JSON list of C-alpha atoms in Angstrom, two decimals:
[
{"chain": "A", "resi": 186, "resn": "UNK", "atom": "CA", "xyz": [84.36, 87.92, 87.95]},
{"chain": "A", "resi": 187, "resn": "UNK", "atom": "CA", "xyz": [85.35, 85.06, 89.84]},
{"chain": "A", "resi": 188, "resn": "UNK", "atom": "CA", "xyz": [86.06, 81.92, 87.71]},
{"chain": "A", "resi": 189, "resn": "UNK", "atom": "CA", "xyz": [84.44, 78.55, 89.21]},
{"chain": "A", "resi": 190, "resn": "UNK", "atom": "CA", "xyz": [88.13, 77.16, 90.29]},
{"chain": "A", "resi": 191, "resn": "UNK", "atom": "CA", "xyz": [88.42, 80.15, 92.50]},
{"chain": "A", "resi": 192, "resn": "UNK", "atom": "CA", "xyz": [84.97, 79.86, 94.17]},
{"chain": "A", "resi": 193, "resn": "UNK", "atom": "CA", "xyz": [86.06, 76.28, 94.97]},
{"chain": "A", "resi": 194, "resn": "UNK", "atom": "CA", "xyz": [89.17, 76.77, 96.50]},
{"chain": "A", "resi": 195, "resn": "UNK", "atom": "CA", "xyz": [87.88, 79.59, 98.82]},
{"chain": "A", "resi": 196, "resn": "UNK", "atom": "CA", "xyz": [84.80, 77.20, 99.66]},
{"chain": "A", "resi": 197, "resn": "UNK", "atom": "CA", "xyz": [87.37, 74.40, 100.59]},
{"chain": "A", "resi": 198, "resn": "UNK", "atom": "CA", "xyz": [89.30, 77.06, 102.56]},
{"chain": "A", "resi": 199, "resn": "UNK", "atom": "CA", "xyz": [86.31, 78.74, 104.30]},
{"chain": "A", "resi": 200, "resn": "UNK", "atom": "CA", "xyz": [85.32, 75.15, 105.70]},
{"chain": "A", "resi": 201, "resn": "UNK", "atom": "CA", "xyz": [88.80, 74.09, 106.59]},
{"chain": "A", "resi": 202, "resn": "UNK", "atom": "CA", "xyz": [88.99, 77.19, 108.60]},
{"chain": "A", "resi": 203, "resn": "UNK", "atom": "CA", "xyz": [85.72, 76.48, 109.87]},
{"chain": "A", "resi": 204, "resn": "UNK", "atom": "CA", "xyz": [86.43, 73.12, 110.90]},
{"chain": "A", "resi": 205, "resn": "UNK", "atom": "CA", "xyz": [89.76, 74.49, 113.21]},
{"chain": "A", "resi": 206, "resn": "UNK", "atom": "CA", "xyz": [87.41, 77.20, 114.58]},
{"chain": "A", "resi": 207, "resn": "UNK", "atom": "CA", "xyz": [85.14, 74.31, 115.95]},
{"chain": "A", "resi": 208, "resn": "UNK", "atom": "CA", "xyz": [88.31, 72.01, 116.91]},
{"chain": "A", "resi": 209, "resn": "UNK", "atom": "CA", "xyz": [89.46, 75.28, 118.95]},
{"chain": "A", "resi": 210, "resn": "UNK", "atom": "CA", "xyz": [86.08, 76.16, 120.52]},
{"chain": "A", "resi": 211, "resn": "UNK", "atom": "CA", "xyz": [86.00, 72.13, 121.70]},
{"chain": "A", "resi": 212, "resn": "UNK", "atom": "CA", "xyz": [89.54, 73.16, 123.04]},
{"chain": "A", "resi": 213, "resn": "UNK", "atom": "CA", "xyz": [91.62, 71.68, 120.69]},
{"chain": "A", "resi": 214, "resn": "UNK", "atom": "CA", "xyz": [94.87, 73.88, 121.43]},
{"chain": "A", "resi": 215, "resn": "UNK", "atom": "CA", "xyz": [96.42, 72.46, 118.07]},
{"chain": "A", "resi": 216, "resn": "UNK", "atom": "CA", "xyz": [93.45, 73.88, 116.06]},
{"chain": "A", "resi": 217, "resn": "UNK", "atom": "CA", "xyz": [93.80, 76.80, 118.37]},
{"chain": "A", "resi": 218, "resn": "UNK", "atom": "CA", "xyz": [97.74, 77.09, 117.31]},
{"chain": "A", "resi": 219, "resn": "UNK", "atom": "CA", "xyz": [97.05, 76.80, 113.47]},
{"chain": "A", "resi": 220, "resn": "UNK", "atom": "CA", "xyz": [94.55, 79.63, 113.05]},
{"chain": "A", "resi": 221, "resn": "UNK", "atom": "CA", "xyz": [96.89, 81.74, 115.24]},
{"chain": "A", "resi": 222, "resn": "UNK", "atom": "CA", "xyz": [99.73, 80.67, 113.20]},
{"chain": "A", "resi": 223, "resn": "UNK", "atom": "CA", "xyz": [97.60, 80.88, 110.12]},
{"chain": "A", "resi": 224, "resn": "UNK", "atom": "CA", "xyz": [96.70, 84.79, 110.32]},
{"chain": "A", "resi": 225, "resn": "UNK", "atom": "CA", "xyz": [99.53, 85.92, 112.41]},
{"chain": "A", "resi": 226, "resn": "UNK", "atom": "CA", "xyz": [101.45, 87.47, 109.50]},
{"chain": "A", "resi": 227, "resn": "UNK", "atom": "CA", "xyz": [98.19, 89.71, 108.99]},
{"chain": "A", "resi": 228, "resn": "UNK", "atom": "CA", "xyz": [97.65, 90.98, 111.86]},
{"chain": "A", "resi": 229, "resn": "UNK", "atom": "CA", "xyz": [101.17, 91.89, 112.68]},
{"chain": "A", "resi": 230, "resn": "UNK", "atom": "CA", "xyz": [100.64, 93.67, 109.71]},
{"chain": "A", "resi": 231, "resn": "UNK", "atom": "CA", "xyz": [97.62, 95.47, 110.28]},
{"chain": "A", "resi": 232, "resn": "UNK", "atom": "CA", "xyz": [99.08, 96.46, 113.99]},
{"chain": "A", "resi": 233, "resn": "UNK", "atom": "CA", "xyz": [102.14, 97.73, 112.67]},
{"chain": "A", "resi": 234, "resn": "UNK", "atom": "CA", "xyz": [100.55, 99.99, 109.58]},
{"chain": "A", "resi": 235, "resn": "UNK", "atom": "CA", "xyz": [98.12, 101.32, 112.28]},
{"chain": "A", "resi": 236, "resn": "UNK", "atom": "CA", "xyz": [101.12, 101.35, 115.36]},
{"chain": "A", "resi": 237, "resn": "UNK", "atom": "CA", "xyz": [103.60, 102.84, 112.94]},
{"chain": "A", "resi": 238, "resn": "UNK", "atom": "CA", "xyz": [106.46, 101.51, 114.73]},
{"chain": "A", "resi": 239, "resn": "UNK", "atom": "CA", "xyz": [107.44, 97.77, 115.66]},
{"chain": "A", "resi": 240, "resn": "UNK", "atom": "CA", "xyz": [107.24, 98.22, 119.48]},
{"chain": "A", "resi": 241, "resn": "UNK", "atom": "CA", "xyz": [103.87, 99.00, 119.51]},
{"chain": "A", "resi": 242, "resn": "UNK", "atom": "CA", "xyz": [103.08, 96.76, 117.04]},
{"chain": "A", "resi": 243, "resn": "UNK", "atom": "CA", "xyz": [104.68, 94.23, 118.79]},
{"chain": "A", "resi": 244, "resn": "UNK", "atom": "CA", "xyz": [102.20, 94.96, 121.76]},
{"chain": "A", "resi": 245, "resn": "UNK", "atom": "CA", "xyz": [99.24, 95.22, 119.82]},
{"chain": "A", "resi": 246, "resn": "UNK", "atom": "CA", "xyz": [99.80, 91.94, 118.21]},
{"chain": "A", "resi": 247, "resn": "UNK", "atom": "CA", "xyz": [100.58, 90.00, 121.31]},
{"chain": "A", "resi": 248, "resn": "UNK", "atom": "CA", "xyz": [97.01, 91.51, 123.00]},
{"chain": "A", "resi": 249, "resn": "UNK", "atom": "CA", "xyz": [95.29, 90.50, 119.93]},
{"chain": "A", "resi": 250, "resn": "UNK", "atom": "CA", "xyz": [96.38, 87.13, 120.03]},
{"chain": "A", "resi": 251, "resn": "UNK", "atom": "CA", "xyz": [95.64, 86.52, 123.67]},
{"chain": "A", "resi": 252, "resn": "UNK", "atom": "CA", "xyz": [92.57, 88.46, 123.02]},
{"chain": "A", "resi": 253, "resn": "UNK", "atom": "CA", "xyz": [91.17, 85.98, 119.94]},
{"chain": "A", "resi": 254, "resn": "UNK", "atom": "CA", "xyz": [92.59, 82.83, 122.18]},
{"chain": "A", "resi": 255, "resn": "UNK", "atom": "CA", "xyz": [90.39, 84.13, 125.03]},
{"chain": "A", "resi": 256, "resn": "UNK", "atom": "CA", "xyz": [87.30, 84.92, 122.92]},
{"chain": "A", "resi": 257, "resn": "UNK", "atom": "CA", "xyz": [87.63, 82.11, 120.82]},
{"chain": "A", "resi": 258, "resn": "UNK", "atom": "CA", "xyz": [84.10, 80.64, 122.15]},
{"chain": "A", "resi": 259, "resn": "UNK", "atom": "CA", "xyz": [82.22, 83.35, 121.22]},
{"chain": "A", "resi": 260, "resn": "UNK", "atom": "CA", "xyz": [83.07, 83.28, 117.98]},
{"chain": "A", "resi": 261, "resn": "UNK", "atom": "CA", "xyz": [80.00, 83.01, 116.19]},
{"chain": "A", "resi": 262, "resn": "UNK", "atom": "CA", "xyz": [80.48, 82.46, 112.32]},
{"chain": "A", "resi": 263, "resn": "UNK", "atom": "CA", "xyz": [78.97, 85.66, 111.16]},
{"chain": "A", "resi": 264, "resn": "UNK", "atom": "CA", "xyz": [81.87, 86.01, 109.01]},
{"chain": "A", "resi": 265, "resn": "UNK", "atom": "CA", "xyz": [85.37, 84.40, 108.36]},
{"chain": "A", "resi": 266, "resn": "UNK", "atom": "CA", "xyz": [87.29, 83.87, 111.25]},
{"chain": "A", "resi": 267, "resn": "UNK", "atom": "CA", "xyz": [89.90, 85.81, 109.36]},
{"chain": "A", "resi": 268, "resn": "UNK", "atom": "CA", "xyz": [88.04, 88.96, 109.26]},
{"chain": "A", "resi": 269, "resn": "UNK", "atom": "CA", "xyz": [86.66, 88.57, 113.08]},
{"chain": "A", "resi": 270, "resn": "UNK", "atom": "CA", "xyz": [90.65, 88.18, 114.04]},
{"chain": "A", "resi": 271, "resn": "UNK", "atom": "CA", "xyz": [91.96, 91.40, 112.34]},
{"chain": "A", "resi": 272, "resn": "UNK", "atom": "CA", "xyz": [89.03, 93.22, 113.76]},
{"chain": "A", "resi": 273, "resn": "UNK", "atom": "CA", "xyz": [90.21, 92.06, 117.04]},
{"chain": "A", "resi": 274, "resn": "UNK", "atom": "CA", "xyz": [93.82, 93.15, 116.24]},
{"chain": "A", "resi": 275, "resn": "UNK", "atom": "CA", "xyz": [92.72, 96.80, 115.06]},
{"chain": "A", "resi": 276, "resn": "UNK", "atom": "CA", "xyz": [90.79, 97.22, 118.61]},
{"chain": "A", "resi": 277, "resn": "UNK", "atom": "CA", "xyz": [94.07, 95.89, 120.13]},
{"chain": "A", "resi": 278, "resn": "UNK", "atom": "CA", "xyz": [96.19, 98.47, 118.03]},
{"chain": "A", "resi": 279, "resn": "UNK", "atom": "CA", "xyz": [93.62, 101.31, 119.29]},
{"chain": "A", "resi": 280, "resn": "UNK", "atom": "CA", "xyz": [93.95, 100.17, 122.72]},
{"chain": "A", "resi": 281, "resn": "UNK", "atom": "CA", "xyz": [97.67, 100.40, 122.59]},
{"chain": "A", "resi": 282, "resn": "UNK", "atom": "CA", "xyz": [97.63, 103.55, 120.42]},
{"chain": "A", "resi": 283, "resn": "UNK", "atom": "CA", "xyz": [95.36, 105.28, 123.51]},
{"chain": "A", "resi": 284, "resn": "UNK", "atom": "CA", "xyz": [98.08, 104.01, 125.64]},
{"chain": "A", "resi": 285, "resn": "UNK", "atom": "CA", "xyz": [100.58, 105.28, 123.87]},
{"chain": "A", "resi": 286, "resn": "UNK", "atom": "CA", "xyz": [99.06, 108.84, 123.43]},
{"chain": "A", "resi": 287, "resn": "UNK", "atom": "CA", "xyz": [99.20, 109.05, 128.11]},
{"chain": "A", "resi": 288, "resn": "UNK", "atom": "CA", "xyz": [102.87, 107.95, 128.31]},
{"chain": "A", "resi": 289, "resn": "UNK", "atom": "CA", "xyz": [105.39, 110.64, 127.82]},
{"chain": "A", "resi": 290, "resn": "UNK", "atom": "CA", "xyz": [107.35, 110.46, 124.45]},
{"chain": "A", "resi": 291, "resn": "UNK", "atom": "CA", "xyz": [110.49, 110.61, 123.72]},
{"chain": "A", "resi": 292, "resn": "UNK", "atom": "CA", "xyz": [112.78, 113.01, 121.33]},
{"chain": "A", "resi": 293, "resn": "UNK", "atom": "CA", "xyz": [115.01, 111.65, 118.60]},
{"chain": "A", "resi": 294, "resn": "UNK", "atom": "CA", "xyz": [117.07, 113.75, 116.81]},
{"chain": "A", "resi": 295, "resn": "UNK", "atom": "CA", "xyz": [117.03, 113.28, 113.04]},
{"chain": "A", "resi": 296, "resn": "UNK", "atom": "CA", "xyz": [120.32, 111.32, 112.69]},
{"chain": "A", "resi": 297, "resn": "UNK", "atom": "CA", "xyz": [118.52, 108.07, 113.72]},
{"chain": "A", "resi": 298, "resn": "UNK", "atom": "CA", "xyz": [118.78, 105.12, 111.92]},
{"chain": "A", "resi": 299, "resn": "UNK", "atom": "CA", "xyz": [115.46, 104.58, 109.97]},
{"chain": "A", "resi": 300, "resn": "UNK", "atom": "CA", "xyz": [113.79, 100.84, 109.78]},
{"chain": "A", "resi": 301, "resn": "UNK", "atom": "CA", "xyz": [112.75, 101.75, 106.47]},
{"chain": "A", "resi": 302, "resn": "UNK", "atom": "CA", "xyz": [112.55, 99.20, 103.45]},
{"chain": "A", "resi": 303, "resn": "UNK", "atom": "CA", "xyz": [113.27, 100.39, 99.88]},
{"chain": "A", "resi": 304, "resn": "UNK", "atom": "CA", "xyz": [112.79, 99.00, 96.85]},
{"chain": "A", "resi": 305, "resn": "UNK", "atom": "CA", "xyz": [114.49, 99.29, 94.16]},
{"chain": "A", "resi": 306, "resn": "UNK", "atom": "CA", "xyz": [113.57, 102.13, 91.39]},
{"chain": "A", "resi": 307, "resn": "UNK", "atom": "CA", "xyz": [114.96, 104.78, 89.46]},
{"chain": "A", "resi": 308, "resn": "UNK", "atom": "CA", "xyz": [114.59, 106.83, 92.88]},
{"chain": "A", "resi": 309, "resn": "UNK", "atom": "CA", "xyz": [118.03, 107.15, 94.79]},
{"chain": "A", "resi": 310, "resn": "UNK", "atom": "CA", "xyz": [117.32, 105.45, 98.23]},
{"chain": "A", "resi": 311, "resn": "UNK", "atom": "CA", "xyz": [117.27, 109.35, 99.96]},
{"chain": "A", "resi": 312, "resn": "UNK", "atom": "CA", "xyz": [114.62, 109.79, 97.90]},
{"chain": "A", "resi": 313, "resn": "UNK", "atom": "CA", "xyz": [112.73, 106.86, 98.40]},
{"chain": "A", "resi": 314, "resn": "UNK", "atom": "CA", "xyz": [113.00, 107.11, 101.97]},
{"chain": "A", "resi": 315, "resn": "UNK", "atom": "CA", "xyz": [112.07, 110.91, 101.80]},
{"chain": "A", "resi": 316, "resn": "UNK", "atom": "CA", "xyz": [109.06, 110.13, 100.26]},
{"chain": "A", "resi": 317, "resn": "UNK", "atom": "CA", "xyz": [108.11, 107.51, 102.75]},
{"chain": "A", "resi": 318, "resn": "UNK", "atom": "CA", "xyz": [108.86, 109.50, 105.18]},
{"chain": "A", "resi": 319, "resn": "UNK", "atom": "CA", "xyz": [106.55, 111.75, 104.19]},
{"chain": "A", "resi": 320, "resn": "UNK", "atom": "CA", "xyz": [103.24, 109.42, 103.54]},
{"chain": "A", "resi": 321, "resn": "UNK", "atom": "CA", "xyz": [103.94, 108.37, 106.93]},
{"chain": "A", "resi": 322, "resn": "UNK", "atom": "CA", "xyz": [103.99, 111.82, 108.41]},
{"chain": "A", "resi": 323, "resn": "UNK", "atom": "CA", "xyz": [100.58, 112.64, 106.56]},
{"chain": "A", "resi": 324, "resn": "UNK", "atom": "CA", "xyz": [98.73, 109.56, 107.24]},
{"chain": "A", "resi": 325, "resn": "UNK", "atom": "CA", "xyz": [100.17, 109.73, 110.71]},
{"chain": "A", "resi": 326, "resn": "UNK", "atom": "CA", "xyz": [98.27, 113.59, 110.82]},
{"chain": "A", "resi": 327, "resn": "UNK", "atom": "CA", "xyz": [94.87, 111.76, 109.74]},
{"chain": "A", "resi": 328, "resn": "UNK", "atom": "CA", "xyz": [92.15, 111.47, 112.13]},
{"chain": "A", "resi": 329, "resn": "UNK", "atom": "CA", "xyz": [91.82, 107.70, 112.84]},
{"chain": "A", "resi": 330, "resn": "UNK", "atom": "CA", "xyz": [88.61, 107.65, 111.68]},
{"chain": "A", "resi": 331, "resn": "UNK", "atom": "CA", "xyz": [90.20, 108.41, 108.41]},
{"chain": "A", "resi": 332, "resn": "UNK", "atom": "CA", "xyz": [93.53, 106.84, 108.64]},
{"chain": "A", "resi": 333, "resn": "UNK", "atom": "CA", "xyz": [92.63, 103.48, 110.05]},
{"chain": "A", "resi": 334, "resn": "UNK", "atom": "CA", "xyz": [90.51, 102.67, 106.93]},
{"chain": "A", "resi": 335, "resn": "UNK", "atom": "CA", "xyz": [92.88, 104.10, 104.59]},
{"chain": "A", "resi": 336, "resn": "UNK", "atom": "CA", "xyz": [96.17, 101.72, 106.20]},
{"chain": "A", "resi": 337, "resn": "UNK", "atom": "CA", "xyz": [93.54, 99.15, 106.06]},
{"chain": "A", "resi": 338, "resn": "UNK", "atom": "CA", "xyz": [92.60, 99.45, 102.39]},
{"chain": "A", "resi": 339, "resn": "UNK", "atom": "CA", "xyz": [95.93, 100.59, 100.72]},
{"chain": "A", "resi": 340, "resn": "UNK", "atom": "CA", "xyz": [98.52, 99.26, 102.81]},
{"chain": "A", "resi": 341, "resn": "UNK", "atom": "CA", "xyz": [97.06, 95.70, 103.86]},
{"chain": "A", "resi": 342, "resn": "UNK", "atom": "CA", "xyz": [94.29, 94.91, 101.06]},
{"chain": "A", "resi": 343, "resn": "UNK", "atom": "CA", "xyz": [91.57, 94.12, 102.91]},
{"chain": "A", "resi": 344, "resn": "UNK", "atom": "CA", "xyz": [88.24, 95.32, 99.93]},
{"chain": "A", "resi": 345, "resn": "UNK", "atom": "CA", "xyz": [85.69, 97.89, 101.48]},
{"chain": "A", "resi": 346, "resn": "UNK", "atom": "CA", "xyz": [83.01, 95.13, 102.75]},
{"chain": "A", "resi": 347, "resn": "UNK", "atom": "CA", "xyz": [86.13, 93.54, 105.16]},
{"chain": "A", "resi": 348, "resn": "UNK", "atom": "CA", "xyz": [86.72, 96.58, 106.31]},
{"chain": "A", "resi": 349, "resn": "UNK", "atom": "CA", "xyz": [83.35, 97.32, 107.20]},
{"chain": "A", "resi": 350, "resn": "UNK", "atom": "CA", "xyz": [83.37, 94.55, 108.84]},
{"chain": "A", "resi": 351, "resn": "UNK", "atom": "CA", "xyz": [86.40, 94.82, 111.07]},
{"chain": "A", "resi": 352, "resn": "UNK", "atom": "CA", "xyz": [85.64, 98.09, 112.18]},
{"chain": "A", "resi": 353, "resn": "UNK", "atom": "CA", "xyz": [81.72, 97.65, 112.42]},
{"chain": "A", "resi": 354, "resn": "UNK", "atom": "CA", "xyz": [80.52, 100.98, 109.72]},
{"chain": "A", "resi": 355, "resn": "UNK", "atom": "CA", "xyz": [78.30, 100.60, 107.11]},
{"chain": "A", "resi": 356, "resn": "UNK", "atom": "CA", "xyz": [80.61, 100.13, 103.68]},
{"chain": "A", "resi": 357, "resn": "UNK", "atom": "CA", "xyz": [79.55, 103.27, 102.70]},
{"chain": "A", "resi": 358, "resn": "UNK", "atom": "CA", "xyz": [80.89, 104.95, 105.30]},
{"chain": "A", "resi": 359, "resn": "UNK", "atom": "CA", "xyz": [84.13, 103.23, 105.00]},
{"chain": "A", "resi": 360, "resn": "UNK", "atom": "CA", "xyz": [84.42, 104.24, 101.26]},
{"chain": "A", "resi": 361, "resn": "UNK", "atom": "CA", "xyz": [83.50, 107.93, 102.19]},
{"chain": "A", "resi": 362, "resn": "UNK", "atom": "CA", "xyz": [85.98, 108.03, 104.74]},
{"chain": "A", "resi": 363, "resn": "UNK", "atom": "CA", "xyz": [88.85, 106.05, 102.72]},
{"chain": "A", "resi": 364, "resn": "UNK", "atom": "CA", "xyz": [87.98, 109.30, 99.87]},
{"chain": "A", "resi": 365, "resn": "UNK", "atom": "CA", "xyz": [87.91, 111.59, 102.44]},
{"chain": "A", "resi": 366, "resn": "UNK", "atom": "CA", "xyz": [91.33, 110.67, 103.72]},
{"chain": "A", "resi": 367, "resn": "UNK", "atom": "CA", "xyz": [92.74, 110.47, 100.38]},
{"chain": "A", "resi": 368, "resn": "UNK", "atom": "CA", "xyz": [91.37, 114.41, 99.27]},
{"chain": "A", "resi": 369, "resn": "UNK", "atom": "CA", "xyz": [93.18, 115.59, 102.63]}
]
């Protein structure tokens, strides 16, 4: 249950946001700048759960942004401008994960320095990595009609009706599928 204090500050937040979509649509490029700025760190998240590496990512990110800045006019108010953003930034992260599916990959042999973060635990760090290691190589052998709203639910927190929204399926569907890719 929400407490009252809660349902004001997200009210106050909603219609600050609000107010920098309708600066930016009027072509204020400092409103513009802020709600970039604002949900940057989110979608670079989202694109690099879904990428699985930082170049990509990277990519992904920078089309989404251009992509929202570019689109910002049509955005309508259906739903937070937060929401509409990262569902920009996953069809940007598809876009560059078709891309990345034609160009030729490269080999790396297992000595390669891993990127990975650990934290700390009774698990030695070989373990820890290991076992990362191995959640990305199954979620990375999901469908992405399964994977996508599993990263998004798990990994970056958005609740089922966000998700539903960012990837436009009924929130039944996403909860079936976030099961679905959980059982395999």
């Amino acid at each position: 249950q929400v407490e009252e204090s809660d349902r004001w500050s997200l009210t106050i937040e909603n219609s600050e946001e609000l107010r920098l979509v309708h600066l930016a649509q009027s072509g204020n490029t400092d409103a513009l700048e802020t709600l970039l700025r604002q949900n940057y760190g989110k979608i670079y998240s989202i694109c690099r759960k879904l990428a699985g590496n930082d170049a990509d990512a990277d990519d992904a990110t920078q089309e989404a942004l251009l992509s929202i800045v570019r689109k910002i006019s049509s955005f309508k108010g259906e739903s937070r401008f937060s929401t509409w953003s990262y569902r920009i930034a996953t069809n940007s992260c598809l876009d560059e994960l078709r891309k990345r599916n034609r160009r030729p990959q490269l080999e790396f042999s297992e000595n390669n320095e891993s990127r990975l973060s650990t934290s700390k635990g009774s698990q030695s760090s070989e373990d820890q990595i290991s076992d990362r290691l191995l959640i990305e190589e199954s979620l990375n052998a999901l469908p992405d009609d399964f994977r996508i709203p599993l990263i998004l639910r798990d990994l970056t927190g958005m609740n089922y009706q966000e998700i539903s929204t960012v990837l436009a399926l009924p929130e039944g569907t996403v909860k079936s599928r976030i099961a679905r890719a959980r059982e395999r």
